Coordinates of C-alpha atoms in Angstrom, one line a residue:
X29 CA -5.5 2.6 -0.3
X30 CA -4.4 0.3 2.4
X31 CA -6.0 -3.0 3.5
X32 CA -7.5 -1.4 6.6
X33 CA -9.5 1.1 4.6
X34 CA -10.5 -1.6 2.1
X35 CA -12.0 -3.5 5.0
X36 CA -13.9 -0.4 6.0
X37 CA -15.5 -0.3 2.6
X38 CA -16.4 -4.0 2.7
X39 CA -18.0 -3.6 6.1
X40 CA -20.0 -0.5 4.9
X41 CA -21.2 -2.4 1.8
X42 CA -22.4 -5.4 3.9
X43 CA -24.2 -3.1 6.4
X44 CA -26.0 -1.1 3.7
X45 CA -27.1 -4.4 2.0
X46 CA -28.4 -5.6 5.3
X47 CA -30.6 -2.5 5.6
X48 CA -28.6 -0.5 8.1
X49 CA -28.1 3.3 8.1
X50 CA -24.3 3.9 7.7
X51 CA -22.2 7.0 7.9
X52 CA -18.7 7.0 6.4
X53 CA -16.1 9.5 7.6
X54 CA -13.1 10.4 5.4
X55 CA -10.1 12.4 6.7
X56 CA -9.6 15.3 4.3
X57 CA -7.3 17.6 6.2
X58 CA -5.0 17.4 9.3
X59 CA -3.1 19.9 11.4
X60 CA -0.5 19.1 14.0
X61 CA 0.2 15.6 15.0
X62 CA -2.8 13.8 13.5
X63 CA -3.2 10.1 14.4
X64 CA -4.3 8.9 10.9
X65 CA -3.3 10.1 7.4
X66 CA -5.4 12.0 4.9
X67 CA -7.8 9.6 3.2
X68 CA -8.3 7.3 6.2
X69 CA -11.8 6.0 6.6
X70 CA -14.2 4.9 9.3
X71 CA -17.7 3.6 8.9
X72 CA -20.3 3.8 11.7
X73 CA -23.5 1.7 11.7
X74 CA -26.8 2.9 13.2
X75 CA -26.5 0.6 16.2
X76 CA -23.0 1.9 17.0
X77 CA -20.9 -0.8 15.2
X78 CA -17.6 0.8 13.9
X79 CA -15.2 -0.3 11.2
X80 CA -11.8 1.5 10.8
X81 CA -10.5 4.5 12.6
X82 CA -9.7 8.2 12.0
X83 CA -8.4 8.9 15.4
X84 CA -7.7 5.8 17.4
X85 CA -11.0 5.7 19.1
X86 CA -11.9 9.0 20.9
X87 CA -13.5 10.8 17.9
X88 CA -15.2 7.6 16.9
X89 CA -16.9 7.4 20.3
X90 CA -18.3 10.9 19.8
X91 CA -19.5 10.1 16.3
X92 CA -21.1 6.8 17.5
X93 CA -23.2 8.8 20.0
X94 CA -24.3 11.2 17.2
X95 CA -25.1 8.4 14.8
X96 CA -27.2 6.6 17.4
X97 CA -29.1 9.7 18.2
X98 CA -29.6 10.5 14.5
X99 CA -27.7 13.8 14.8
X100 CA -24.9 13.0 12.4
X101 CA -25.8 13.7 8.7
X102 CA -29.0 12.2 7.4
X103 CA -29.4 12.9 3.7
X104 CA -26.4 14.9 2.4
X105 CA -22.7 14.9 3.0
X106 CA -21.2 17.4 5.4
X107 CA -17.9 18.4 6.9
X108 CA -16.8 18.6 10.5
X109 CA -13.7 19.4 12.5
X110 CA -12.4 17.8 15.7
X111 CA -9.7 19.2 18.0
X112 CA -9.8 22.8 16.8
X113 CA -8.9 24.1 20.3
X114 CA -6.4 22.8 22.8
X115 CA -9.3 21.9 25.1
X116 CA -11.0 19.8 22.4
X117 CA -7.7 18.2 21.4
X118 CA -7.3 17.1 24.9
X119 CA -10.9 15.9 25.1
X120 CA -10.7 13.8 22.0
X121 CA -7.2 12.5 22.7
X122 CA -5.5 14.1 19.7
X123 CA -1.7 14.3 20.3
X124 CA 0.1 17.6 20.3
X125 CA -3.0 19.7 19.6
X126 CA -3.8 17.9 16.4
X127 CA -6.9 18.7 14.3
X128 CA -8.8 16.6 11.9
X129 CA -11.3 17.7 9.3
X130 CA -13.7 15.0 8.0
X131 CA -16.2 14.6 5.3
X132 CA -19.2 12.7 6.7
X133 CA -21.3 10.8 4.1
X134 CA -24.5 8.9 4.6
X135 CA -24.2 5.7 2.5
X136 CA -27.0 4.1 0.5
X137 CA -27.5 1.8 -2.5
X138 CA -26.5 4.6 -4.8
X139 CA -23.2 5.4 -3.1
X140 CA -21.2 3.2 -5.5
X141 CA -19.4 1.1 -2.9
X142 CA -20.4 -2.2 -4.5
X143 CA -19.0 -1.0 -7.9
X144 CA -15.9 0.5 -6.2
X145 CA -15.0 -2.8 -4.5
X146 CA -15.6 -4.9 -7.6
X147 CA -13.2 -2.7 -9.6
X148 CA -10.6 -2.7 -6.8
X149 CA -10.8 -6.5 -6.6
X150 CA -10.0 -6.5 -10.3
X151 CA -6.8 -4.6 -9.4
X152 CA -8.1 -1.4 -11.0
X153 CA -7.1 2.0 -9.7
X154 CA -10.2 4.2 -9.6
X155 CA -11.3 7.6 -8.4
X156 CA -14.5 8.1 -6.6
X157 CA -16.1 11.6 -6.8
X158 CA -18.7 12.7 -4.2
X159 CA -20.8 15.8 -4.9
X160 CA -21.2 17.4 -1.6
X161 CA -24.4 19.2 -2.6
X162 CA -26.4 16.3 -4.1
X163 CA -24.6 13.3 -2.6
X164 CA -24.2 11.9 -6.1
X165 CA -21.2 9.6 -6.7
X166 CA -19.3 8.8 -9.9
X167 CA -16.5 6.3 -10.3
X168 CA -13.8 6.5 -13.1
X169 CA -10.3 5.3 -13.8
X170 CA -7.5 7.0 -11.9
X171 CA -3.7 7.4 -12.4
X172 CA -1.0 6.4 -9.8
X173 CA -0.2 10.1 -9.4
X174 CA -3.8 11.0 -8.5
X175 CA -4.5 11.7 -4.8
X176 CA -7.3 12.9 -2.5
X177 CA -8.7 16.3 -3.4
X178 CA -11.4 18.3 -1.6
X179 CA -12.4 21.7 -2.9
X180 CA -15.5 22.2 -0.8
X181 CA -17.9 21.1 -3.6
X182 CA -16.4 17.7 -4.5
X183 CA -14.5 15.1 -2.6
X184 CA -12.3 12.9 -4.9
X185 CA -10.7 9.9 -3.4
X186 CA -8.4 7.3 -5.0
X187 CA -8.9 3.5 -4.4
X188 CA -7.1 0.4 -5.5
X189 CA -3.5 -0.7 -5.8
X190 CA -1.3 2.3 -6.2
X191 CA 1.9 0.4 -5.8
X192 CA 3.4 -2.6 -7.7
X193 CA 5.9 -5.2 -6.5
X194 CA 7.6 -7.5 -9.0
X195 CA 9.2 -10.5 -7.2
X196 CA 11.7 -12.6 -9.2
X197 CA 11.4 -16.2 -8.0
X198 CA 8.5 -18.3 -6.7
X199 CA 10.1 -19.8 -3.7
X200 CA 9.2 -19.9 0.0
X201 CA 10.5 -16.4 0.8
X202 CA 8.5 -15.0 -2.1
X203 CA 5.3 -16.5 -0.7
X204 CA 5.7 -14.6 2.6
X205 CA 6.8 -11.4 0.8
X206 CA 3.8 -11.6 -1.6
X207 CA 1.3 -12.2 1.2
X208 CA 2.6 -9.4 3.4
X209 CA 3.0 -6.9 0.5
X210 CA -0.6 -7.2 -0.4
X211 CA -1.5 -5.9 3.0
X212 CA 0.7 -2.8 2.3
X213 CA -1.2 -1.8 -0.9
X214 CA 1.0 -3.6 -3.4
X215 CA -0.2 -5.3 -6.5
X216 CA 2.1 -8.3 -6.6
X217 CA 3.5 -10.0 -9.7
X218 CA 5.7 -13.1 -9.5
X219 CA 8.1 -14.0 -12.3
X220 CA 9.7 -17.4 -12.5
X221 CA 10.3 -19.3 -15.7
X222 CA 11.4 -22.4 -13.8
X223 CA 8.7 -25.1 -13.9
X224 CA 9.6 -26.7 -10.6
X225 CA 8.9 -23.4 -8.8
X226 CA 6.1 -21.9 -10.8
X227 CA 3.9 -25.0 -10.7
X228 CA 3.7 -24.8 -6.9
X229 CA 2.9 -21.1 -6.7
X230 CA -0.3 -20.4 -4.8
X231 CA -0.7 -17.0 -3.3
X232 CA -4.3 -15.6 -3.9
X233 CA -4.3 -12.1 -5.3
X234 CA -0.9 -12.3 -6.9
X235 CA -0.2 -12.8 -10.6
X236 CA 2.3 -15.3 -11.9
X237 CA 4.3 -14.7 -15.1
X238 CA 6.4 -17.5 -16.7
X239 CA 8.5 -15.3 -19.0
X240 CA 12.2 -14.5 -18.7
X241 CA 12.8 -11.8 -16.0
X242 CA 14.2 -9.1 -18.2
X243 CA 11.3 -9.4 -20.6
X244 CA 8.8 -9.3 -17.7
X245 CA 10.5 -6.1 -16.3
X246 CA 10.3 -4.5 -19.7
X247 CA 6.6 -5.5 -20.3
X248 CA 5.6 -4.1 -16.9
X249 CA 6.8 -0.6 -17.8
X250 CA 7.9 0.2 -14.3
X251 CA 7.3 3.6 -12.8
X252 CA 8.0 5.5 -9.6
X253 CA 5.3 3.5 -7.8
X254 CA 7.1 0.2 -8.6
X255 CA 9.5 -2.0 -6.7
X256 CA 11.5 -5.1 -7.9
X257 CA 13.0 -7.7 -5.6
X258 CA 15.1 -10.6 -6.9
X259 CA 15.0 -13.7 -4.7
X260 CA 16.2 -16.7 -6.8
X261 CA 19.9 -16.8 -5.7
X262 CA 20.5 -17.6 -9.4
X263 CA 22.6 -14.9 -11.1
X264 CA 21.3 -15.9 -14.5
X265 CA 17.7 -15.0 -13.4
X266 CA 18.3 -12.2 -10.8
X267 CA 20.8 -10.3 -12.9
X268 CA 18.6 -10.4 -16.0
X269 CA 15.9 -8.6 -14.0
X270 CA 18.3 -6.1 -12.4
X271 CA 19.8 -5.1 -15.8
X272 CA 16.4 -3.7 -16.8
X273 CA 15.0 -2.7 -13.4
X274 CA 18.0 -0.5 -12.4
X275 CA 17.4 1.5 -15.6
X276 CA 13.8 2.1 -14.8
X277 CA 12.1 4.7 -12.6
X278 CA 11.3 2.0 -9.9
X279 CA 11.6 3.5 -6.4
X280 CA 13.2 0.3 -5.1
X281 CA 15.3 -2.4 -6.6
X282 CA 16.7 -5.1 -4.2
X283 CA 18.6 -8.4 -4.5
X284 CA 18.9 -11.3 -2.0
X285 CA 22.3 -12.5 -1.1
X286 CA 25.3 -11.8 1.2
X287 CA 27.3 -8.6 1.1
X288 CA 30.1 -10.6 -0.7
X289 CA 27.7 -12.0 -3.3
X290 CA 26.2 -8.6 -3.9
X291 CA 29.6 -7.0 -4.4
X292 CA 30.3 -9.7 -7.0
X293 CA 26.9 -8.9 -8.6
X294 CA 27.8 -5.2 -8.9
X295 CA 31.0 -6.1 -10.7
X296 CA 29.0 -8.2 -13.1
X297 CA 26.5 -5.5 -13.7
X298 CA 29.2 -3.0 -14.4
X299 CA 30.2 -5.1 -17.5
X300 CA 26.9 -4.2 -19.1
X301 CA 25.3 -0.9 -20.2
X302 CA 24.6 0.4 -16.6
X303 CA 26.0 3.6 -15.3
X304 CA 27.7 3.8 -11.9
X305 CA 24.7 5.8 -10.6
X306 CA 22.2 3.1 -11.8
X307 CA 24.2 0.3 -10.1
X308 CA 24.4 2.4 -6.9
X309 CA 20.5 2.2 -6.7
X310 CA 20.7 -1.5 -6.0
X311 CA 19.7 -2.5 -2.4
X312 CA 21.8 -5.5 -1.8
X313 CA 21.9 -7.3 0.6
X314 CA 18.2 -6.6 0.5
X315 CA 16.2 -5.5 3.6
X316 CA 16.9 -3.8 6.9
X317 CA 19.5 -5.2 9.2
X318 CA 17.2 -6.7 11.9
X319 CA 18.9 -10.1 12.3
X320 CA 16.4 -11.8 10.0
X321 CA 16.9 -15.6 9.6
X322 CA 13.5 -17.2 8.8
X323 CA 11.5 -16.5 5.6
X324 CA 8.8 -14.4 7.4
X325 CA 11.5 -12.4 9.2
X326 CA 13.3 -11.7 5.9
X327 CA 10.1 -10.6 4.3
X328 CA 9.5 -8.2 7.1
X329 CA 13.0 -6.8 6.7
X330 CA 12.5 -6.3 3.0
X331 CA 9.2 -4.6 3.4
X332 CA 10.5 -2.4 6.2
X333 CA 13.2 -1.1 4.0
X334 CA 10.8 -0.6 1.1
X335 CA 8.4 1.3 3.3
X336 CA 11.1 3.6 4.6
X337 CA 12.2 4.5 1.1
X338 CA 8.8 4.9 -0.3
X339 CA 8.0 7.3 2.6
X340 CA 11.2 9.2 2.1
X341 CA 12.7 8.1 5.4
X342 CA 16.5 7.6 5.7
X343 CA 17.1 3.9 6.3
X344 CA 18.8 3.3 9.7
X345 CA 21.5 0.9 10.6
X346 CA 20.3 -1.4 13.3
X347 CA 23.2 -3.9 13.5
X348 CA 26.8 -4.1 14.4
X349 CA 28.9 -4.4 11.2
X350 CA 30.0 -8.0 10.4
X351 CA 27.9 -9.6 13.2
X352 CA 24.4 -9.5 11.9
X353 CA 22.4 -11.5 9.5
X354 CA 21.1 -9.4 6.6
X355 CA 18.0 -10.7 5.0
X356 CA 19.0 -14.3 5.8
X357 CA 22.6 -14.1 4.6
X358 CA 25.6 -13.6 6.9
X359 CA 27.5 -10.4 6.0

């Protein structure tokens, strides 16, 4: 789940604890050009306060009116659709005739939101099952490959950090990358055996490991929901991590440095037990070509490229060859 939906759950928990009546809506199906993805959440309080979004505002306005009047689900969960006809799509501001189907759930002290948030804050990946007939909720461990499922009788949603990011190096750039990555649903691990860097690391929510990079990569047992970015500029450390990461199923492996330095790096890696195909997986220079120079800009460039690849989008070329700065290093 992303940080936006996590905030929805936190708001819903606080409102329920304060004694408010709360209805939570979950997007379960979309048709056409829907404004929010499947699994998106919004919570509406009895006085009309809203957290999150399933449509960008228009549908929420309609639901607020129904919640205030007491017309929108009282005791048991239910489903509803918005934008079924072209007229309704236009009325609710859905683009291109899009349609949303939602599960509407009245929340209470037995809805499991408190337990759910506690487990997510422990970096657990969990599945929440809602029985549509009784409103009963159960929470159990989930796998990274699990996803939202709705069969009419049960709504199963997955919460927690699905994605992992291992950053090699605990420098200034790593700080910005770690902070931003957590907002994009990554569980962030930092690896730096150098005392002078590790001692100053202080990014809440991230985990610091002091082992050697190749050992840490192996220990993490990377999968297709994992990414590795090396940022030390020290070949002895960066290359150690890359030798293991490029052999793993990680969806993204990137290295800081200029084009010239990365070509030299590829030649070094070829001297070890890596195939040509494995070396070709390396994203170096790391990040999209957006003229990045400052650490925050470079972090944005890296996360933009990671996001494109994780979403199956072909990475565009934004810059003129030879004239841009790529992730902080002149090509």
